[in-house]
Coordinates of C-alpha atoms in Angstrom, one line a residue:
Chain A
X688 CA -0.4 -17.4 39.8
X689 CA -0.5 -13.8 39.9
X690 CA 3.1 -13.7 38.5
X691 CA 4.0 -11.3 35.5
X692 CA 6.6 -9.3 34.0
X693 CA 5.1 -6.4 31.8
X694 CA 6.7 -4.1 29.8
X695 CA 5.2 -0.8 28.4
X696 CA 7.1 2.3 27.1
X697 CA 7.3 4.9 29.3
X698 CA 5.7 7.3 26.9
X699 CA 3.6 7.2 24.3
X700 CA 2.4 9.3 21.0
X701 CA -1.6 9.6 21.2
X702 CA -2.5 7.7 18.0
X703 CA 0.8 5.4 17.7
X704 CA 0.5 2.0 18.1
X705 CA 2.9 1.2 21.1
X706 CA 4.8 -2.0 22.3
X707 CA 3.2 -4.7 25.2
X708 CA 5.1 -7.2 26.4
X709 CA 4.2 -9.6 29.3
X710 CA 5.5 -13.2 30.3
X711 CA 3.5 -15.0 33.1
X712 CA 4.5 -17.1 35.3
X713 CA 2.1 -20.3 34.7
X714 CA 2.8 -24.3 33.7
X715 CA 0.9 -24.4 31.2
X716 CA 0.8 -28.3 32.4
X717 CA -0.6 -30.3 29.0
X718 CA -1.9 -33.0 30.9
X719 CA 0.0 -35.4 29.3
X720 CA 2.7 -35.7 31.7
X721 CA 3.1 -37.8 34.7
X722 CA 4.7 -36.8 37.9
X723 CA 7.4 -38.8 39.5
X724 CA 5.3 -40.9 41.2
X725 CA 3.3 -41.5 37.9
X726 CA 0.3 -39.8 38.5
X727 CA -0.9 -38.3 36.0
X728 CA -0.9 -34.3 35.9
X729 CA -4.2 -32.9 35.0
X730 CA -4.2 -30.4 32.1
X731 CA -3.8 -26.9 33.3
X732 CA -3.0 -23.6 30.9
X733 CA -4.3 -20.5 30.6
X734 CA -7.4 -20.3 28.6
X735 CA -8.0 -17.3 28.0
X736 CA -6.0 -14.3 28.6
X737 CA -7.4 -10.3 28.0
X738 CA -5.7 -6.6 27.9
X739 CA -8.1 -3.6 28.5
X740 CA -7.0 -0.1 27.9
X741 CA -9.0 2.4 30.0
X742 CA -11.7 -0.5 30.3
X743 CA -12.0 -0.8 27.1
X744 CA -10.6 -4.4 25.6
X745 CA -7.9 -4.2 23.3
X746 CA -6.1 -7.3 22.8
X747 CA -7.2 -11.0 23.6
X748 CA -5.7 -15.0 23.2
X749 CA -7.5 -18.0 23.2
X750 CA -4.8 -20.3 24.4
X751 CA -4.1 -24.0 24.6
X752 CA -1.4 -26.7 25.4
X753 CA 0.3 -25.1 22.6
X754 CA 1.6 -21.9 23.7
X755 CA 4.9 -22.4 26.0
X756 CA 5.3 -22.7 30.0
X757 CA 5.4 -19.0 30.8
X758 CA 3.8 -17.7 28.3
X759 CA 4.9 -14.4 26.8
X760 CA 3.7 -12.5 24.4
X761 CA 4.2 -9.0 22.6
X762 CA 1.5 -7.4 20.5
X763 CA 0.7 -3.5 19.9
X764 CA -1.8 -1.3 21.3
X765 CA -2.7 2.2 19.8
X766 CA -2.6 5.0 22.3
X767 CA -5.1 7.5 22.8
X768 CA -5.6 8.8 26.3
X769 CA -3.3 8.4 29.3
X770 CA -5.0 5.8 31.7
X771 CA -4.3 2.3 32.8
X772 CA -4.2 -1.6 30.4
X773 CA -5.1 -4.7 32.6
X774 CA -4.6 -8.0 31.9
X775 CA -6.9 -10.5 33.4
X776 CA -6.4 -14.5 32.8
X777 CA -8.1 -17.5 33.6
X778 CA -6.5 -21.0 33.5
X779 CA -8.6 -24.4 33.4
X780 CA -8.4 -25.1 37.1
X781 CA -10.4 -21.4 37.3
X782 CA -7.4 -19.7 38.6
X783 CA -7.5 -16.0 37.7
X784 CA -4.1 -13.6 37.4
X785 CA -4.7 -9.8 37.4
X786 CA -1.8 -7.4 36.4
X787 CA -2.2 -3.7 35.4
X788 CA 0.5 -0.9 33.7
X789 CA 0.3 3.1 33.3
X790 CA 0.1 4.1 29.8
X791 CA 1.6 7.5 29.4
X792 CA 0.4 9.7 26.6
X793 CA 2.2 12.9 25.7
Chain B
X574 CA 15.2 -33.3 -43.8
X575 CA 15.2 -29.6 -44.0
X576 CA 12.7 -29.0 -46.3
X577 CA 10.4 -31.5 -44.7
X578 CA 10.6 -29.7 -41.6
X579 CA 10.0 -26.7 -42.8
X580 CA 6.6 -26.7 -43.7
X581 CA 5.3 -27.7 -40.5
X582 CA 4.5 -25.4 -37.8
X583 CA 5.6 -27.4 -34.6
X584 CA 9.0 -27.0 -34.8
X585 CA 10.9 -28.7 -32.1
X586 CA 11.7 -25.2 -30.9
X587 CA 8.1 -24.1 -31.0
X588 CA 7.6 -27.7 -28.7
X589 CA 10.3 -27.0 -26.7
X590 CA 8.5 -23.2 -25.5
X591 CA 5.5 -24.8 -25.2
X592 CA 6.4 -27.8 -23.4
X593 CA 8.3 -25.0 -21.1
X594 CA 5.8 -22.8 -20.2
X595 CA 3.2 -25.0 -19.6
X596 CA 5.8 -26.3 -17.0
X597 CA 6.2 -23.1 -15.2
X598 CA 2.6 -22.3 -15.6
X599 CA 1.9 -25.2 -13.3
X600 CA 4.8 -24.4 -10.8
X601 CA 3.8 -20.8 -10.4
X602 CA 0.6 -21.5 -8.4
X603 CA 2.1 -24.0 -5.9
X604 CA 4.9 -21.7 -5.3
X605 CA 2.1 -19.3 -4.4
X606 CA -0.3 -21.5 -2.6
X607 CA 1.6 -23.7 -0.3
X608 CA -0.3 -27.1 0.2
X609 CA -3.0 -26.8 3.1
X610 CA -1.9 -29.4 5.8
X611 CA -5.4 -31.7 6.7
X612 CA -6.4 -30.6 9.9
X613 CA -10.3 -30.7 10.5
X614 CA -10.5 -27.4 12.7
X615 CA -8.3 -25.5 10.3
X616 CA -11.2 -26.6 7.5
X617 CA -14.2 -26.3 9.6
X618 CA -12.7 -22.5 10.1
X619 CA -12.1 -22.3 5.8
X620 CA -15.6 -23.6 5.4
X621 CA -14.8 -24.1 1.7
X622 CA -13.1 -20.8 1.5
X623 CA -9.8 -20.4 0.1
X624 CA -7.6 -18.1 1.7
X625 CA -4.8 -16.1 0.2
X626 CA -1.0 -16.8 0.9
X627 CA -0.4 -12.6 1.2
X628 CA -0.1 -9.8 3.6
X629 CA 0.2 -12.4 7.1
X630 CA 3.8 -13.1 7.8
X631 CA 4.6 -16.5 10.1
X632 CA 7.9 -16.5 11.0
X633 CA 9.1 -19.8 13.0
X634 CA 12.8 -20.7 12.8
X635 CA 13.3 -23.6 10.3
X636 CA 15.1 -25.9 12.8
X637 CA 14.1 -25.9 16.7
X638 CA 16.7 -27.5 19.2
X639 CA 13.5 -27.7 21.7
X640 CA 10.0 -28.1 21.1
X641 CA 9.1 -27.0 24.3
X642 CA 9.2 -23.3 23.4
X643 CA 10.0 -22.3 19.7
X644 CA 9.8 -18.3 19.3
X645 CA 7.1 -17.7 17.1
X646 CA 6.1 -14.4 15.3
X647 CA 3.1 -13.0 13.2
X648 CA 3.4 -10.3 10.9
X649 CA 1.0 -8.6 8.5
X650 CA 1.3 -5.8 6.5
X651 CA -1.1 -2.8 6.2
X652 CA -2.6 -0.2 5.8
X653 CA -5.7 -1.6 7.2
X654 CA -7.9 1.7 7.4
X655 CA -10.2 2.6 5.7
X656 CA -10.7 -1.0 4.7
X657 CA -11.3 -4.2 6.8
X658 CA -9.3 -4.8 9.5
X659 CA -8.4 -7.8 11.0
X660 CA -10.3 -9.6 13.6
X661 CA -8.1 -12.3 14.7
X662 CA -5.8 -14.9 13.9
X663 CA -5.9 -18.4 14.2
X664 CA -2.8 -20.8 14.9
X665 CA -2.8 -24.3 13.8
X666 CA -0.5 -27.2 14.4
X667 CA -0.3 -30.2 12.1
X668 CA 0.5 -32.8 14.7
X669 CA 0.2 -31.0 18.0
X670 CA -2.2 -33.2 20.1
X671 CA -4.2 -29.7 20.4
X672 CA -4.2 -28.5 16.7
X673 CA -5.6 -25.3 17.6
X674 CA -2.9 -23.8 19.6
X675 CA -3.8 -20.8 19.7
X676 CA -6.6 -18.0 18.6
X677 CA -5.3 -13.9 18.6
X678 CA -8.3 -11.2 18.6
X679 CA -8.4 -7.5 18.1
X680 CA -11.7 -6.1 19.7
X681 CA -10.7 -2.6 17.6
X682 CA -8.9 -2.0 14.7
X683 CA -4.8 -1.5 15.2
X684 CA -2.6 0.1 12.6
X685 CA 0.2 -2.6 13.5
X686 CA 0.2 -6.4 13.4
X687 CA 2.7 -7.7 14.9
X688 CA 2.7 -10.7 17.5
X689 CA 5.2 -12.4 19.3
X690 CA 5.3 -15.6 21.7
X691 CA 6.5 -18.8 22.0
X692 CA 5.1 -22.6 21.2
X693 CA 5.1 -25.6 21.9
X694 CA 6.0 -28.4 19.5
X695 CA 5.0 -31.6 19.3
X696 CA 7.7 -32.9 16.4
X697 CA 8.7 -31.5 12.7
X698 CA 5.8 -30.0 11.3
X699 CA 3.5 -27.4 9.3
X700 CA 2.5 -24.4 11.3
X701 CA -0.5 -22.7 9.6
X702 CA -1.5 -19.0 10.5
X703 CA -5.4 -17.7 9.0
X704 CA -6.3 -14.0 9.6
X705 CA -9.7 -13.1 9.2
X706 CA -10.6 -9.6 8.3
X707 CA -13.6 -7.6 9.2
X708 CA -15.3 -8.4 5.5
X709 CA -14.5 -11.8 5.7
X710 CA -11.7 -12.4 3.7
X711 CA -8.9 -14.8 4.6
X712 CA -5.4 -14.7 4.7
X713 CA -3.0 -17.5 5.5
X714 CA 1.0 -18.2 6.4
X715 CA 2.6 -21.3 6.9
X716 CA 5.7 -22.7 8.2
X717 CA 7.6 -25.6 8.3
X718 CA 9.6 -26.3 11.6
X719 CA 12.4 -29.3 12.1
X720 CA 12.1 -29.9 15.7
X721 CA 14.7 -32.0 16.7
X722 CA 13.6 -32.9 20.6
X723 CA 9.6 -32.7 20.5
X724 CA 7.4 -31.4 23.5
X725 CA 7.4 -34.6 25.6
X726 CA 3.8 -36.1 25.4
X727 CA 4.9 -38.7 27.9
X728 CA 6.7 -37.2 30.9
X729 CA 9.9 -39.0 30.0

């Protein structure tokens, strides 16, 4: 669950908006699908997912069946001060994912 | 048959000017306003409003091999200070089982818009994109997407 790629620049201009990327590793199981036995396979994505910068949230999704297996996404983030963005998530079975990158300000 | 034509004021030419512009005058707004598809959450969030077809960019590609992940991408143009910002984004599907797929928030103000990730597709559709700024005001993006293989809803 706690599997993610993240990808930050590795410097940043204090008050430029800079580049996030991150892909998780998750299902995102619809719950309409059956496994090969035919049981059904209970819905499980990611709900919701948050980025803090220094503490402070930045970014946030409200997800559903309708964002991709391993979701990714890229969004901007204005720097400010040199410090740390974590991303928390929490999928329908309560499962949380934790990931954190340096943000380097010059 | 000159002279009696003449006289009068609607000429066929005159007709033919009119008959034009009144053509294009009701073209013009549909070009602008592309037709809102009927999904209930995407209303309850409009609330009667109308939102304009400006500034939000929602680019999908027009034909998708795989519905399982179509690239999406959302775009809007600023400068947003001083002035409202935007809030968040919402991302409706017109035949996705789960029409609201998916719901973007800023918490502050950012300079630069610009969102990528990828979908899911349940079939060939209208993909409908509503920022709302910090004053309220609406803006909207659609899409249309041919998706040739849809997300499989069954497990076949």
């Amino acid at each position: 669950m706690a599997d993610s790629r993240i990808s930050v620049p590795p410097e940043t201009r204090r008050g430029e908006p800079f580049e996030v990327r991150i892909l998780i590793r998750h299902p995102m199981e619809t719950g309409y699908r059956t496994d090969e036995s035919g049981q059904h396979v209970a819905r499980n994505v990611i709900r919701r997912f948050t980025c803090r910068y220094n503490g402070a949230p930045v970014f946030a999704a409200r997800m559903s069946s309708g964002i991709a297996a391993n979701p990714y996404l890229r969004f901007f983030v204005t720097a400010h001060d040199s410090g740390t963005l974590d991303f928390e998530w929490v999928d329908d079975g309560g499962a949380r994912g934790q990931a954190r990158a340096e943000v380097k300000v010059a | 048959m000159s002279a009696h034509a003449a006289p009068s004021t609607l000429t066929r030419r005159r007709l033919l000017q009119g008959t034009a512009a009144l053509a294009l005058a009701h073209a013009l707004p549909s070009v602008a306003a592309p037709e809102m598809p009927d999904i209930p959450l995407l209303a309850e969030l409009l609330a009667g409003r109308t939102p304009r077809w400006e500034r939000l960019r929602l680019d999908l590609p027009a034909l998708a091999d795989n519905g399982q992940t179509v690239p999406l991408k959302l775009t809007m143009s600023g400068p947003f200070s001083p002035g409202p910002t935007v809030q968040a984004i919402h991302l409706f599907s017109e035949k996705n089982p789960v029409p609201d797929m998916a719901v973007f928030e800023f918490p502050v103000p950012i300079e630069k818009i610009e969102i990528d990730s990828r979908v899911r597709l349940a079939g060939s559709q209208k993909v409908v994109a509503v920022a709302v700024m910090s004053d309220g005001a609406l803006y909207a993006a659609a899409a249309d997407v041919v998706v040739t293989i849809a997300a499989c809803l069954d497990g076949s």
